[in-house]
Tab-separated table of C-alpha atoms and ligand atoms in Angstrom:
chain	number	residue	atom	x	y	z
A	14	UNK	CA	38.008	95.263	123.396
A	15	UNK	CA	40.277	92.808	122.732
A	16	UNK	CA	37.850	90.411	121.493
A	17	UNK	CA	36.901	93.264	119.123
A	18	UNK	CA	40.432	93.067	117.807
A	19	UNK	CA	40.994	89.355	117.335
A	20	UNK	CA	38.060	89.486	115.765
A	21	UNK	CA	38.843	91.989	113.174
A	22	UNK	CA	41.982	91.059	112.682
A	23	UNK	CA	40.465	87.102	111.557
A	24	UNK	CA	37.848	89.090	109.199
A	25	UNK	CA	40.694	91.169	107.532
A	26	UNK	CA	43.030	88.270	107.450
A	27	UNK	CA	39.901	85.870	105.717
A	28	UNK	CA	38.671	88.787	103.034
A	29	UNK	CA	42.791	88.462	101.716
A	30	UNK	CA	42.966	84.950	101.475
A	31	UNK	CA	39.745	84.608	99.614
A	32	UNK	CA	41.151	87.357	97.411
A	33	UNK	CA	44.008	85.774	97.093
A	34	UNK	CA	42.467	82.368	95.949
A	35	UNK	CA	40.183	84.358	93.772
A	36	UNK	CA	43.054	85.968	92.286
A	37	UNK	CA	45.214	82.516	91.826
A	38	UNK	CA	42.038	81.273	90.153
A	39	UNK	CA	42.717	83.670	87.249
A	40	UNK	CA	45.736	83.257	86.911
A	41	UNK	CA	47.149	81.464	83.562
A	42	UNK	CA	49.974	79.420	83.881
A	43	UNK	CA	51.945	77.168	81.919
A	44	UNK	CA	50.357	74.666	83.465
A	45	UNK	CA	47.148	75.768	82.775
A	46	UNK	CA	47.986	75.886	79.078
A	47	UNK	CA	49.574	72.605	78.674
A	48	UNK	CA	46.017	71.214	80.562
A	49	UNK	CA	44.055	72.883	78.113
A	50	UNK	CA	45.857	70.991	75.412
A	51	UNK	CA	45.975	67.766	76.931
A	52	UNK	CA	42.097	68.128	77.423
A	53	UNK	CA	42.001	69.250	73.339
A	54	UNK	CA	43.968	66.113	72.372
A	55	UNK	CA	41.133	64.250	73.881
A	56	UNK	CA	38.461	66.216	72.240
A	57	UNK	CA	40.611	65.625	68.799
A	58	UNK	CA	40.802	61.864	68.979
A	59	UNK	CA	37.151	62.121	69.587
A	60	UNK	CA	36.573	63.599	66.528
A	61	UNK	CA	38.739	61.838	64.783
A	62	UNK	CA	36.570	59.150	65.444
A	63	UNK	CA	33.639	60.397	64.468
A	64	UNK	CA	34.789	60.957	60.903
A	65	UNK	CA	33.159	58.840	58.659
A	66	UNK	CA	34.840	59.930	55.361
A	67	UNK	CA	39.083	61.521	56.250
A	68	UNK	CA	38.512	63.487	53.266
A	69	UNK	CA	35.632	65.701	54.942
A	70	UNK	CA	36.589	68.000	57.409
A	71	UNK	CA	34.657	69.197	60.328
A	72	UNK	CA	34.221	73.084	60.198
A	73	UNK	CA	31.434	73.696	62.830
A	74	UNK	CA	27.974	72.392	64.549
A	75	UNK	CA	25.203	73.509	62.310
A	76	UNK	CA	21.431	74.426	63.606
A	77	UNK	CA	20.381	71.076	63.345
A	78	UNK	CA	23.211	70.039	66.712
A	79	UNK	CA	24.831	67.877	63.593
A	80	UNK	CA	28.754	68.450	62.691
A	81	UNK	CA	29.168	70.451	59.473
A	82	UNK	CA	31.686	68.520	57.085
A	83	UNK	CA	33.286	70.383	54.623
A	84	UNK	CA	35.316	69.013	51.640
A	85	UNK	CA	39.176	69.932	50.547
A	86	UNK	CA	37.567	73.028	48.426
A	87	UNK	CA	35.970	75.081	51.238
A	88	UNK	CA	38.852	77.502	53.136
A	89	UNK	CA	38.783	75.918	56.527
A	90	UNK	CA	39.995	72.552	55.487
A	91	UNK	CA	43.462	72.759	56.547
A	92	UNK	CA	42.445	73.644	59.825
A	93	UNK	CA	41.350	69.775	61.231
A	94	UNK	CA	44.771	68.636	60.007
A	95	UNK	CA	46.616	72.065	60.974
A	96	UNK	CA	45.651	71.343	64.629
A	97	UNK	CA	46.838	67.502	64.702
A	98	UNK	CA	49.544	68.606	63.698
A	99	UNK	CA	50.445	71.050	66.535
A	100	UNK	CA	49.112	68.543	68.742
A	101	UNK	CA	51.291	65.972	68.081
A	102	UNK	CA	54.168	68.626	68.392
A	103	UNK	CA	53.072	69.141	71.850
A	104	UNK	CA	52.271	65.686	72.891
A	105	UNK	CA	55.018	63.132	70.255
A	106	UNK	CA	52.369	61.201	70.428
A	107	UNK	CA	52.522	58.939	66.680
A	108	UNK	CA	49.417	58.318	66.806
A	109	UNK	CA	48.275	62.432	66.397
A	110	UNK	CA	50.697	62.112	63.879
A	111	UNK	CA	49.203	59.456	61.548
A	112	UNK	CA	46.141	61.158	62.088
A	113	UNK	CA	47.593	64.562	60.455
A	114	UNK	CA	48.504	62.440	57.310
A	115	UNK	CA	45.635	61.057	56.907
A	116	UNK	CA	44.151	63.670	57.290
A	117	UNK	CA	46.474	65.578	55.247
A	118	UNK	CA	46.303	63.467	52.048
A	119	UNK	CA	42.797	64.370	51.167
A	120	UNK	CA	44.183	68.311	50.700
A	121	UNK	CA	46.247	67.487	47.492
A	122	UNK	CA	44.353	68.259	44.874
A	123	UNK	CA	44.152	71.568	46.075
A	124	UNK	CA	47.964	72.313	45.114
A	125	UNK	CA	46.769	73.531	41.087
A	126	UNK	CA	43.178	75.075	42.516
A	127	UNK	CA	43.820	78.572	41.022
A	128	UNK	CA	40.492	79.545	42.300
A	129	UNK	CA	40.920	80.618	45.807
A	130	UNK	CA	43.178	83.063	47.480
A	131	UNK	CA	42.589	80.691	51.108
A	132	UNK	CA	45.843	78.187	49.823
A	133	UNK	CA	47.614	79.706	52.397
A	134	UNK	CA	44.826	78.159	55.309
A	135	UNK	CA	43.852	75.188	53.768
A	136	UNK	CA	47.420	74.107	52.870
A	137	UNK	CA	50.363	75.982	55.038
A	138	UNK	CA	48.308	74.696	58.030
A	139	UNK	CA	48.035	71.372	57.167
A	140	UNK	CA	50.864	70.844	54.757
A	141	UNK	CA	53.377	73.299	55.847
A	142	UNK	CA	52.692	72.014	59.625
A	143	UNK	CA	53.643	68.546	58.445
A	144	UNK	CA	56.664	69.594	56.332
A	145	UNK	CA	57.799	71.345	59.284
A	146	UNK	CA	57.397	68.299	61.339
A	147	UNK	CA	58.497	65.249	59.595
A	148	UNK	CA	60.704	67.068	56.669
A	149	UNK	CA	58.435	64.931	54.035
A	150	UNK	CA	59.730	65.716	50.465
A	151	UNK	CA	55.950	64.838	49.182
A	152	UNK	CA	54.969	67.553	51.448
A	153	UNK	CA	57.775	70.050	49.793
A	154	UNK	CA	56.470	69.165	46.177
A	155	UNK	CA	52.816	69.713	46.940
A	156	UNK	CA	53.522	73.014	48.668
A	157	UNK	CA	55.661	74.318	46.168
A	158	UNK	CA	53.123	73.870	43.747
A	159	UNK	CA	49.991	74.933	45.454
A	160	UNK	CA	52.265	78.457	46.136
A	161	UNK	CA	52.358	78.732	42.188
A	162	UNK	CA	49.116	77.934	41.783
A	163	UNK	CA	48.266	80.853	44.476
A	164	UNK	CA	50.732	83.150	42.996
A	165	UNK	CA	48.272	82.851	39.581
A	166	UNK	CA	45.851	84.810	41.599
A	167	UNK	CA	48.003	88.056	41.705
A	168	UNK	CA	48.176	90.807	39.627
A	169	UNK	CA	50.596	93.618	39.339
A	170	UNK	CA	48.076	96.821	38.471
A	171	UNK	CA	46.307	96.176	41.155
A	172	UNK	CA	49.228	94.657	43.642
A	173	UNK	CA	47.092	92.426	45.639
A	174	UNK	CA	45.982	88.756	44.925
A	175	UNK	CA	42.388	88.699	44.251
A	176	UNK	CA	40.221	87.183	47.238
A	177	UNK	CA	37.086	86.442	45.457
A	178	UNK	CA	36.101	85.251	41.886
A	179	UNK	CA	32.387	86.614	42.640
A	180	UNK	CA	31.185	89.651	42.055
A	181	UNK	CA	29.231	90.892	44.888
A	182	UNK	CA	26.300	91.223	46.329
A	183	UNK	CA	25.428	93.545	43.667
A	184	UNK	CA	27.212	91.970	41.071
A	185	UNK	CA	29.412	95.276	40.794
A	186	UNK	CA	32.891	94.144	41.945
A	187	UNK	CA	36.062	93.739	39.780
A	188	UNK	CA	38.550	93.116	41.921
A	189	UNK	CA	37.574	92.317	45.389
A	190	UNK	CA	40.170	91.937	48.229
A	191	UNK	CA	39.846	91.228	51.636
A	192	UNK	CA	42.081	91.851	54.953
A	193	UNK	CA	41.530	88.017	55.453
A	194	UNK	CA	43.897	87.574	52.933
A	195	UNK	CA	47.163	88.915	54.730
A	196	UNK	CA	46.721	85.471	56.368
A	197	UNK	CA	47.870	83.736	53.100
A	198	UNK	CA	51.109	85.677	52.559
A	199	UNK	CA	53.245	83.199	55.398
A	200	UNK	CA	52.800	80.823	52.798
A	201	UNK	CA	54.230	82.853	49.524
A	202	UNK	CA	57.204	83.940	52.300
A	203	UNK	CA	57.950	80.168	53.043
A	204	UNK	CA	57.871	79.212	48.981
A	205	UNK	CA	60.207	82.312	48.353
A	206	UNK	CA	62.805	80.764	50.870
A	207	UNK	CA	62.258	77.025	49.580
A	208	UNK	CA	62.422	77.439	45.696
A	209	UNK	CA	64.285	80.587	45.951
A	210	UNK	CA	61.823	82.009	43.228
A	211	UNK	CA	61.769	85.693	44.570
A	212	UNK	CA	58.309	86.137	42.527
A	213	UNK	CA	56.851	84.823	45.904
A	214	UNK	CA	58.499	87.250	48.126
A	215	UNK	CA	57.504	89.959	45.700
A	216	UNK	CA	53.898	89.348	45.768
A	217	UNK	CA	53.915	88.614	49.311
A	218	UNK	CA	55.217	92.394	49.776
A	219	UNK	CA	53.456	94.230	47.529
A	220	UNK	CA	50.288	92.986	48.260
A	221	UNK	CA	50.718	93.713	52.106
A	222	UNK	CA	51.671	96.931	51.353
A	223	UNK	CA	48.672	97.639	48.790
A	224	UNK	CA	46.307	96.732	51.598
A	225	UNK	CA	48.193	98.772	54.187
A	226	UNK	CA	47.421	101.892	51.873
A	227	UNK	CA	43.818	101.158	50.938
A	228	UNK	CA	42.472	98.928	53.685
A	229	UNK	CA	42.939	100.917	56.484
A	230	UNK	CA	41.728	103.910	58.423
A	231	UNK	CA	43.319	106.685	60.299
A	232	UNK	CA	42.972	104.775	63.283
A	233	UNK	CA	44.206	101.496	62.089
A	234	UNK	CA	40.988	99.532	62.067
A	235	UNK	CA	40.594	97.919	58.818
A	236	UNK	CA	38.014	97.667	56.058
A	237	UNK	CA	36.854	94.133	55.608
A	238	UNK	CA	36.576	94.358	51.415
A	239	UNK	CA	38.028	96.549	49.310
A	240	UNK	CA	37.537	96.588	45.051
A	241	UNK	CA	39.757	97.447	43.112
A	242	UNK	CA	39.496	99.103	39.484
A	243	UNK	CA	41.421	96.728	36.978
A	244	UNK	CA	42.532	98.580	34.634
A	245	UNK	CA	43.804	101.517	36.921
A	246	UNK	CA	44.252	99.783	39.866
A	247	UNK	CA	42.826	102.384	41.888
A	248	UNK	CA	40.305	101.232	44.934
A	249	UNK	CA	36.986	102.026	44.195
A	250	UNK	CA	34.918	100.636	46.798
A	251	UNK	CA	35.889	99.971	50.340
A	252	UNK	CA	33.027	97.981	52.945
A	253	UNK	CA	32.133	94.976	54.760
A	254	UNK	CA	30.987	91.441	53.951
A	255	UNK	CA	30.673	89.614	57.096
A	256	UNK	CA	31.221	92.682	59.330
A	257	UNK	CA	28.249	95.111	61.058
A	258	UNK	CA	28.723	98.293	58.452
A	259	UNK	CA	31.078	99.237	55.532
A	260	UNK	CA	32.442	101.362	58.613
A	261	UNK	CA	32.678	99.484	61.077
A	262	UNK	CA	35.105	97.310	62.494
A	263	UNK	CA	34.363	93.448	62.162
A	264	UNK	CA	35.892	91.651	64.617
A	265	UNK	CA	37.659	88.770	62.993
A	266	UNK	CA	39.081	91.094	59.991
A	267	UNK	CA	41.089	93.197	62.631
A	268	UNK	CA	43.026	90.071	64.154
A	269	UNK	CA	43.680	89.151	60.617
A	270	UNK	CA	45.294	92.240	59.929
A	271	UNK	CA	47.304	91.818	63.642
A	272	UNK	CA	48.573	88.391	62.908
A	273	UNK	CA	48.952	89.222	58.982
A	274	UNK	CA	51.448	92.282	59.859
A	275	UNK	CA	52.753	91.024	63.023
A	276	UNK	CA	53.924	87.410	60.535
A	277	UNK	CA	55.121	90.161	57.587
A	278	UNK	CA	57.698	91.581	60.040
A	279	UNK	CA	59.213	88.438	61.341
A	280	UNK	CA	59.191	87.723	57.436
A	281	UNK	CA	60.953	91.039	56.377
A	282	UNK	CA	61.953	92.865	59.044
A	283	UNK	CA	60.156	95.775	57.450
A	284	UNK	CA	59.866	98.353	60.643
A	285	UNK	CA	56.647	99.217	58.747
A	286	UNK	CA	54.882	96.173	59.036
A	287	UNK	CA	55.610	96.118	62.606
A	288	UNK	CA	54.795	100.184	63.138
A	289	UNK	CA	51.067	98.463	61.696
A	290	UNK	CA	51.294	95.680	63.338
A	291	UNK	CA	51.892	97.640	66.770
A	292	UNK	CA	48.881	100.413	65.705
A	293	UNK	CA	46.342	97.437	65.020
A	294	UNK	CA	47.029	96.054	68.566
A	295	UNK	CA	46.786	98.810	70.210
A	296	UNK	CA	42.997	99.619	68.313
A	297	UNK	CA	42.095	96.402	69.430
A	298	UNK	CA	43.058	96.743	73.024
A	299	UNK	CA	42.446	100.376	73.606
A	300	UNK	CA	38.981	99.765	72.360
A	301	UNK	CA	35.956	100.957	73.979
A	302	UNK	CA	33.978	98.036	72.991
A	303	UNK	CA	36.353	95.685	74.139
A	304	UNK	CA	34.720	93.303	76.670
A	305	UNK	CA	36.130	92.716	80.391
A	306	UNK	CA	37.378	89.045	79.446
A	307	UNK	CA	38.610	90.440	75.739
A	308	UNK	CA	36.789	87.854	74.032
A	309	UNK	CA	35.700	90.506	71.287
A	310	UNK	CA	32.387	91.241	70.515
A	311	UNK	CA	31.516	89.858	66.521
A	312	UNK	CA	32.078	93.498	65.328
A	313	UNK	CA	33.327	95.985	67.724
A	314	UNK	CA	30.556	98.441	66.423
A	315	UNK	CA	27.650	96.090	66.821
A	316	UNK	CA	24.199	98.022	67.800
A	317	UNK	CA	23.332	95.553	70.754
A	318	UNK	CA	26.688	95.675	72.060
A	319	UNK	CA	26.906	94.095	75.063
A	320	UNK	CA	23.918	91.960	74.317
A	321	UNK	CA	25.309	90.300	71.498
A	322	UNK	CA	27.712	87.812	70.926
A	323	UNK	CA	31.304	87.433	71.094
A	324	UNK	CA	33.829	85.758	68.409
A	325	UNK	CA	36.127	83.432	70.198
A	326	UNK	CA	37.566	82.956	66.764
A	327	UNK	CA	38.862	86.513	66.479
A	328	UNK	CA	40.029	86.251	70.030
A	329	UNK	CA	42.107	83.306	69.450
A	330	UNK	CA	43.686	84.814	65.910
A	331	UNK	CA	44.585	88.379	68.256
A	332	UNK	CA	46.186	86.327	71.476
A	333	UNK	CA	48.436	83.871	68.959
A	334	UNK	CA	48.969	86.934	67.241
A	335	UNK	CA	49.973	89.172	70.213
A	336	UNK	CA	51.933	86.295	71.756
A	337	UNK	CA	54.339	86.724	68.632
A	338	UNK	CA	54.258	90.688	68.449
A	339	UNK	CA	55.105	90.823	71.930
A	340	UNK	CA	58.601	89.498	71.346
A	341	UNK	CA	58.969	92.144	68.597
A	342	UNK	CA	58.112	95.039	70.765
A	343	UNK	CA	59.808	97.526	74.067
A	344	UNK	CA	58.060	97.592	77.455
A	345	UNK	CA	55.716	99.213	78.121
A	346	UNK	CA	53.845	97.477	75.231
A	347	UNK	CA	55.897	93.729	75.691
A	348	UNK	CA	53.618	93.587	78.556
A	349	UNK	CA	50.200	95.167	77.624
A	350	UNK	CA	50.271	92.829	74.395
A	351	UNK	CA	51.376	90.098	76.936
A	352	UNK	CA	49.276	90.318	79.759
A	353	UNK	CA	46.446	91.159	77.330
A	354	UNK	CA	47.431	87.425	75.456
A	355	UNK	CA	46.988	85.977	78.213
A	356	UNK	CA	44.072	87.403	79.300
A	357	UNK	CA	42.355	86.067	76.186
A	358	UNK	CA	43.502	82.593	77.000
A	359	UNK	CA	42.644	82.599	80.615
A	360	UNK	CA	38.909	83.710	78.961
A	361	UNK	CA	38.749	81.181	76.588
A	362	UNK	CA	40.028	78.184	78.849
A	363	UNK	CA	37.110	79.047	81.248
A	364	UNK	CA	33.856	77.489	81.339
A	365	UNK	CA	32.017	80.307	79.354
A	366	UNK	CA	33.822	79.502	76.223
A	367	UNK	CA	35.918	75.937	76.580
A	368	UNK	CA	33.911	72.631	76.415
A	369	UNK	CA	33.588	70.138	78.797
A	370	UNK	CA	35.049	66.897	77.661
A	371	UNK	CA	33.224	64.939	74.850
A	372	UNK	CA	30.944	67.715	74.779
A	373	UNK	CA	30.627	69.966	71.837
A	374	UNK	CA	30.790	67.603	68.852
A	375	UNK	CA	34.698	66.844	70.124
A	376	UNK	CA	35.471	71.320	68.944
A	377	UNK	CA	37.514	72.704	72.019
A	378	UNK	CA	35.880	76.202	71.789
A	379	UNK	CA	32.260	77.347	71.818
A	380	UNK	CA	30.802	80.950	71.371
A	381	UNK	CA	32.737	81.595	67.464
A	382	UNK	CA	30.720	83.780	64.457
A	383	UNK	CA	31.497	83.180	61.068
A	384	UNK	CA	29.147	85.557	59.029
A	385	UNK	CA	26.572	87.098	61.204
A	386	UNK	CA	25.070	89.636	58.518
A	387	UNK	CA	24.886	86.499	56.156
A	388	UNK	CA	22.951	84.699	59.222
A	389	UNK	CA	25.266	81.659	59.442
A	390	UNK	CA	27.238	80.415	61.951
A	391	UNK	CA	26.198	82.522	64.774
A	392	UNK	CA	27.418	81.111	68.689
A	393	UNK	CA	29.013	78.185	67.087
A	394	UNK	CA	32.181	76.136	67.473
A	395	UNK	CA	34.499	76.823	64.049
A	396	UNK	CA	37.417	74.963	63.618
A	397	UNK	CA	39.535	78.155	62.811
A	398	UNK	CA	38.608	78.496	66.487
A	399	UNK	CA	40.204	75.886	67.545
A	400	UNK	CA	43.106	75.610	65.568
A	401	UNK	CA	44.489	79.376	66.731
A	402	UNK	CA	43.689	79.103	70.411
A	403	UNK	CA	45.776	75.999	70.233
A	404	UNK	CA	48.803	77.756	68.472
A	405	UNK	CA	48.412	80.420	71.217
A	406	UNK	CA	48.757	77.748	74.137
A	407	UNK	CA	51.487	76.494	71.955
A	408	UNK	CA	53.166	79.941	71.906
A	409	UNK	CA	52.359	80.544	75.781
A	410	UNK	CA	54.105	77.291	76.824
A	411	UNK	CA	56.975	77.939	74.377
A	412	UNK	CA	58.086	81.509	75.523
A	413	UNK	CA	57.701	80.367	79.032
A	414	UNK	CA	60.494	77.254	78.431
B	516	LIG	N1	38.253	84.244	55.821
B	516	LIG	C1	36.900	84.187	56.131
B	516	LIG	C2	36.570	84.490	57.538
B	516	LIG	O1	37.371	84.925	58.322
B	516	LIG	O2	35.416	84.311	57.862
């Protein structure tokens, strides 16, 4: 009998310390984070080195296996530099940091492009990362400008900076803008405090509030593309581009919205922007499509849900993004929009979605979509990716010190 009892007692006492080294397993630490970008640094210098022209940037691995280089125009540019940048924050290592100028100084013709409303990527990321680092006038100039240049895109009927100069699919739009754009506001904020023009600030505002009317539903998930009427400024089309259905919830557009409002409150400390930001997180989270690791599916209504793939892209934008609401925010939600950050980054740090070493073309993250409907860049690495998960570790390792 007692031999019965020893023995159960060992089996009891070996099922909780597996558990227990299960559970440590899962847990994300600061240390875990700061591995994570010690292993990207590597993967960076890699790819530095496998640039044969600085003023290409790499975006993502195309079908072929080969790494897609994109020039200053396309909107991802600033990412490459944007993430040398952060990690040579991190690490002070100079020689991340000569690498982000170089890398930087093929972006500068983009500060009078008046034809995209992606400035705010392509040069608050690179640029406004290096101005914030080394307090470069060059850097101030070129910013300043590129934020008029931006600002050219706005106009007042409709309140909202135009995304796209196309016209559609079915050649039909006027005024097409998209909840990606949010993302470009930061950038209008910082040129409203630096040349104390208040235009900037203005825009930046009303356009965030124009999209808060029109691009969302009743239960805060967001249109990707809405048109506007010109000469009324009235919406008169609201749908998708890269998303499932004009009803349906693509993935990436509702972390831009969460990081877009969640960045408009710190900006303004407009309780409305943060009442949004608050309702987007909680669509996100509370979703029933939401995946165990909460590495979202590509569109939270896509028809092969779960056999389709996720967006680590979109999951790196919500946990950098819910890192910063959090701080904004009373318990109980300080810790759902916590724990659930950190939750994404434990995800993406795992083998399912982080590379092994020199693997990957040099990206950190695999398993991203860029425009599924338009069949292109499907499971691939995108440097947007990257650049947001490693803001997020930044963020994780800063609240914790
Ligand atoms: N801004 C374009 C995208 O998110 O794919």
């Amino acid at each position: 009998m007692k031999k019965i009892y020893y023995l159960l007692l060992f089996s009891c006492l070996f099922v909780f310390m597996v558990s227990c080294n299960n559970s440590k397993k899962e847990i994300f630490t600061v240390d875990s984070a700061k591995e994570n970008l010690e292993f990207a640094i590597k993967q960076y210098e890699g790819m530095y080195s496998s640039i044969e022209d600085i003023a290409t940037y790499p975006r993502n691995i195309q079908k072929n296996g080969e790494t897609h280089f994109v020039n200053p125009e396309d909107w991802t540019s600033g990412f490459f530099p944007g993430s040398l940048w952060y990690l040579f924050e991190y690490s002070g290592e100079e020689e991340l940091k000569e690498m982000a100028e170089n890398s930087n100084a093929g972006l500068e013709t983009l500060k009078t492009n008046t034809g995209t409303h992606d400035l705010g990527f392509m040069m608050y990321c690179s640029y406004g990362n290096g101005l914030r680092l080394t307090e470069n006038s060059d850097y101030k100039d070129i910013l300043v400008e590129g934020a008029y240049s931006l600002a050219t895109r706005f106009d007042s009927i409709v309140g909202c900076i135009k995304s796209w100069d196309w016209q559609g699919p079915n050649n039909n739009w006027q005024y097409p803008v998209i909840v990606d754009n949010m993302m470009n506001l930061e950038f209008l904020f910082w040129a409203a405090k630096v040349s104390g023009d208040e235009l900037f600030y203005k825009i930046a505002t009303t356009h965030a509030n124009t999209t808060m009317k029109n691009h969302f539903r009743d239960d805060y998930s967001s249109y990707h593309v809405v048109d506007y009427d010109t000469l009324t400024g009235e919406a008169r089309w609201k749908g998708t581009h890269q998303g499932y259905a004009d009803e349906s919830a693509w993935a990436r557009g509702q972390a831009w919205g969460l990081y877009g409002y969640t960045m408009c409150y710190r900006e303004t400390k407009d309780p409305s922007y943060l009442e949004q930001a608050k309702n987007i997180a909680n669509y996100i989270l509370d979703h029933p499509n939401l995946p165990d690791d909460f590495v979202l599916y590509w569109d939270f209504f896509a028809p092969d849900i779960p056999n389709t793939e996720r967006d680590a892209s979109a999951a790196a934008v919500t946990a950098s993004a819910l890192l910063e609401l959090q701080n904004y925010v009373e318990e109980p939600l300080k810790t759902k929009f916590f724990n659930s950050a950190e939750k994404i980054l434990s995800s993406l740090s795992s083998p399912a979605y982080r590379a092994e070493e020199n693997e990957n073309n040099y990206f950190i993250l695999k398993h991203s979509v860029g425009h599924k409907p338009g069949n292109s860049e499907i499971d691939t690495p995108l440097n947007y990716a990257d650049y947001y998960y490693i803001e997020a570790l930044k963020r994780y390792i800063d609240l914790s010190e």
